[in-house]
Short mmCIF file of C-alpha atoms in Angstrom, two decimals:
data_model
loop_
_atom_site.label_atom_id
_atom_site.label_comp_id
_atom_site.label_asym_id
_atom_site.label_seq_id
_atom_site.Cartn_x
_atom_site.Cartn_y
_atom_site.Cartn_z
CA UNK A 1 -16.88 -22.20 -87.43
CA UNK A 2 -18.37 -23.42 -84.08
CA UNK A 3 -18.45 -26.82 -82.91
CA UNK A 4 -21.16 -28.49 -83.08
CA UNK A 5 -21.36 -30.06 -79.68
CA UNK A 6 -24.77 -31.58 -80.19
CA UNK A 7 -22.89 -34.07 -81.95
CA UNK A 8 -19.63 -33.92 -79.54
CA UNK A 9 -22.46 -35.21 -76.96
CA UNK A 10 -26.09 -36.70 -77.87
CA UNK A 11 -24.74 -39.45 -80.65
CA UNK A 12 -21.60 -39.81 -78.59
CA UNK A 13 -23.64 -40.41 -75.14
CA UNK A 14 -26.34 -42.24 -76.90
CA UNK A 15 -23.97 -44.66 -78.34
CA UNK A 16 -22.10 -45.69 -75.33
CA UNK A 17 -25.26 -46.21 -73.36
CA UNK A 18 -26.55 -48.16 -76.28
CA UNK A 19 -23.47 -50.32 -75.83
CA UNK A 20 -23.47 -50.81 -71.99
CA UNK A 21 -27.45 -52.12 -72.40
CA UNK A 22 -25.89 -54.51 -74.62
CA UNK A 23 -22.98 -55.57 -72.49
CA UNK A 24 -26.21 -55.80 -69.94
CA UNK A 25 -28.18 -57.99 -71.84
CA UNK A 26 -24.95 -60.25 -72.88
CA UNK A 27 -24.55 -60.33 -68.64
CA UNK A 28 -27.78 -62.08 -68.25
CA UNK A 29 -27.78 -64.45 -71.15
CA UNK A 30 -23.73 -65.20 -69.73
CA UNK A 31 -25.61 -65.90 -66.52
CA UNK A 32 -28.34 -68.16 -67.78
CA UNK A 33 -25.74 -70.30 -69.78
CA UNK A 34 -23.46 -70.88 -66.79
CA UNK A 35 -26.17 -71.22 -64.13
CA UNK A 36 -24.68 -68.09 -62.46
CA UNK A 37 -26.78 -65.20 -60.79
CA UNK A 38 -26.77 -62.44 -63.38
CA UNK A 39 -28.10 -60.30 -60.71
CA UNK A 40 -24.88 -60.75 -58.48
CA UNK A 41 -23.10 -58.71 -61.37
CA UNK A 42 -24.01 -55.41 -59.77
CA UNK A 43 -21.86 -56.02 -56.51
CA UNK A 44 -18.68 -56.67 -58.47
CA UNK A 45 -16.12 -53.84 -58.00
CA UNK A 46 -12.18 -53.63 -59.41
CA UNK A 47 -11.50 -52.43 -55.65
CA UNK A 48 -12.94 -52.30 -52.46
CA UNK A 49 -13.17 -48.59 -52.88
CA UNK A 50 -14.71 -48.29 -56.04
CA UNK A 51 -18.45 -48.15 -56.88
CA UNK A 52 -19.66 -51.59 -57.86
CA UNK A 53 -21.19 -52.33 -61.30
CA UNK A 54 -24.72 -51.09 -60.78
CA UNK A 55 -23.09 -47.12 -59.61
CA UNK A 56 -21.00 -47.33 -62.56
CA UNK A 57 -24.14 -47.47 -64.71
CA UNK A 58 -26.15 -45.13 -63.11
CA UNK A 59 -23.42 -42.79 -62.73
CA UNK A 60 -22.65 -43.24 -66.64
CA UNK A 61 -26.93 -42.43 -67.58
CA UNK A 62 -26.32 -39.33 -64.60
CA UNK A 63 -22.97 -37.83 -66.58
CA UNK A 64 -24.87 -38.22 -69.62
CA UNK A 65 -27.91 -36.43 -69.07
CA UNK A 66 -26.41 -33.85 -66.71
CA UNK A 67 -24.06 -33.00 -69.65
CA UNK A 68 -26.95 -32.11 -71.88
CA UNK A 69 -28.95 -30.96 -69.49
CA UNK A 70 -26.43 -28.20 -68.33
CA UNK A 71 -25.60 -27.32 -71.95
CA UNK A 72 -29.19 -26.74 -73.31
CA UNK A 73 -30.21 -25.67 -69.70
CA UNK A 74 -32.98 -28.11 -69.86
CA UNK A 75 -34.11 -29.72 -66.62
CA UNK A 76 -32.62 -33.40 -66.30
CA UNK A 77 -35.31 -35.97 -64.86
CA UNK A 78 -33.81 -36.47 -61.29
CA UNK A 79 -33.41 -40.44 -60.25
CA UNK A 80 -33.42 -42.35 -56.74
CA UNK A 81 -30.45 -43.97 -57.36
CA UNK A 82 -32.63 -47.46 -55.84
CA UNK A 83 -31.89 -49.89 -58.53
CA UNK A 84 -31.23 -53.30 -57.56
CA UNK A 85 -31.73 -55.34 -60.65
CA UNK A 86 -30.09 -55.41 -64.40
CA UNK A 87 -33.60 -54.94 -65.77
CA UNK A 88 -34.39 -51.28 -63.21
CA UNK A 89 -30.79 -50.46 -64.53
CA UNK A 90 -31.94 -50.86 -68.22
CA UNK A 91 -34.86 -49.04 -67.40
CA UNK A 92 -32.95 -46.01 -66.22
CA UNK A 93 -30.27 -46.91 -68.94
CA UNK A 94 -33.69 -46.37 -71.71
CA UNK A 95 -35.17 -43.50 -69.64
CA UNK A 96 -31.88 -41.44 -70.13
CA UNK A 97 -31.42 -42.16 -73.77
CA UNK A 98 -35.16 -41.01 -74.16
CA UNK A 99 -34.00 -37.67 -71.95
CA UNK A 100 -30.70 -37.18 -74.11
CA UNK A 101 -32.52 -37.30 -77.16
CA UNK A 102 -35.58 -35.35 -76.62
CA UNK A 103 -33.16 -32.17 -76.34
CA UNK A 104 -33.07 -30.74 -79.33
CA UNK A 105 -29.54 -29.46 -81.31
CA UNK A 106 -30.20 -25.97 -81.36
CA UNK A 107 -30.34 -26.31 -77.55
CA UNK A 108 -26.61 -27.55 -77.30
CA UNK A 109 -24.82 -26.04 -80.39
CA UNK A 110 -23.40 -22.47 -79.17
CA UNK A 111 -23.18 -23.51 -75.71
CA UNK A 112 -19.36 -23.13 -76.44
CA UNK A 113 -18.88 -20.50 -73.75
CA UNK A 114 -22.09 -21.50 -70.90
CA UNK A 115 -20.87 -21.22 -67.96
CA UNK A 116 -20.97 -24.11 -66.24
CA UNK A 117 -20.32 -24.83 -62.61
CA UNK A 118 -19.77 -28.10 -60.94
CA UNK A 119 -20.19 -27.73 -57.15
CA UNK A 120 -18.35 -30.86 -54.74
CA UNK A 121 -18.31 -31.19 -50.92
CA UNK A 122 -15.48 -29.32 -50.98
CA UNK A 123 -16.01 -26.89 -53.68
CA UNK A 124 -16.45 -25.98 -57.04
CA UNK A 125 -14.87 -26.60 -60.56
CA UNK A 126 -15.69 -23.79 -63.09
CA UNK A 127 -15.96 -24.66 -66.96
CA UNK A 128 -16.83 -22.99 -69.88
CA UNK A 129 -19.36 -25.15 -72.09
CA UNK A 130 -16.88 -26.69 -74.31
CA UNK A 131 -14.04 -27.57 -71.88
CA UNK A 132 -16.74 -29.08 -69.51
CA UNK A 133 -17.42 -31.21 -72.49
CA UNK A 134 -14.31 -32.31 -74.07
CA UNK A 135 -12.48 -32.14 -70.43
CA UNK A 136 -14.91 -33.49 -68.25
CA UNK A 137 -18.32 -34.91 -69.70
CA UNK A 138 -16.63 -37.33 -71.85
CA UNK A 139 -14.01 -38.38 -69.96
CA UNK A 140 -16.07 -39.30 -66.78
CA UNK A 141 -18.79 -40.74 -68.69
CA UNK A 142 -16.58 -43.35 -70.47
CA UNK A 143 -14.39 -44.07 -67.28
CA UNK A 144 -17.56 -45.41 -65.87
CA UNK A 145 -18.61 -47.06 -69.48
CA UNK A 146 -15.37 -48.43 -69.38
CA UNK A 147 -15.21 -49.59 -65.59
CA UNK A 148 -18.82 -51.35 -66.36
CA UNK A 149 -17.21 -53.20 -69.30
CA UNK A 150 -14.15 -54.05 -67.47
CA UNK A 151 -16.09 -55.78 -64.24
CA UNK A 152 -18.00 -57.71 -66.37
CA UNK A 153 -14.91 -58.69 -68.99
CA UNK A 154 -12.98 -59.84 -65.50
CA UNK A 155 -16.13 -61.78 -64.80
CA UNK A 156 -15.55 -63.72 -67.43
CA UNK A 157 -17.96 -62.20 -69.98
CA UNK A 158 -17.18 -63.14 -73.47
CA UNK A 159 -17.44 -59.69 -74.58
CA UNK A 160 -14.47 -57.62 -76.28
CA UNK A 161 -13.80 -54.59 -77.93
CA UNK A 162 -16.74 -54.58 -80.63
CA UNK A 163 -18.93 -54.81 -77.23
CA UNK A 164 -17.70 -52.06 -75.45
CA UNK A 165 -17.50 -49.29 -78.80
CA UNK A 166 -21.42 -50.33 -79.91
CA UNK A 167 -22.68 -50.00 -83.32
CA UNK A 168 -21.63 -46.92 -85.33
CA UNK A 169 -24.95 -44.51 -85.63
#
């Protein structure tokens, strides 16, 4: 039997987005009720040589799409990276779950063995379809889902668990 990685990926993905744009909208009604700036969320980093809030988003909607994108061998919509506010990040947050979901199953199931070739400054990282998934897609997607989460928990965010896994579906 093959896996199905449609649903190792586009319900998986589309949940944890889901969730962040939740954790997002909690961040601006935290802000309104304690008279903070919600918008000075997006600087907040764990270390000075992380990415701050707003990269961990956009690079959680970019390791999302590029994940289906390279399975089904669909184009992904390309983004500036230029978002400045919680709304332009929900925006690309919506514009990626439209992307992820507009790819149809047939287009990901048997993509098992795809090659499928990450290329760094200083290299590249060869994967079959199923190991990029399962030993890179998911994993980097929810380190940044769970970096997002964990800024905005440290900035005193009443949000917990619940938040951070979504609703089921």
């Amino acid at each position: 039997m093959a896996t199905e990685l449609y649903d190792l990926t586009v319900p998986v993905f589309t949940r944890g987005l889901k969730a962040l744009s939740a954790i997002l909208d909690k961040a601006v009604a935290h802000a309104a009720e304690t008279g903070e700036d919600a918008e000075g969320y997006l600087a907040l980093r764990l270390a000075p040589d992380m990415h701050p809030l707003s990269k961990q988003v956009q690079i959680a909607c970019d390791g999302s799409k590029l994940c289906v994108a390279r399975l089904s061998g669909v184009e992904a919509p390309v983004n500036e990276d230029t978002e400045t506010t919680i709304a332009e990040l929900q925006a690309r947050i919506a514009s990626t779950l439209d992307f992820i979901g507009s790819v149809p199953r047939e287009a990901i199931d048997g993509q098992e063995e795809r090659d499928v070739v990450l290329k760094f400054p200083g290299g590249e990282w060869p994967f079959k379809g199923q190991a990029y998934v399962v030993g890179f897609a998911i994993p980097n997607v929810f380190f940044h889902l769970s970096t997002a989460y964990g800024l905005l928990r440290q900035a005193g965010l009443p949000i917990g668990k619940r938040d951070f896994l979504g609703a089921p579906g």
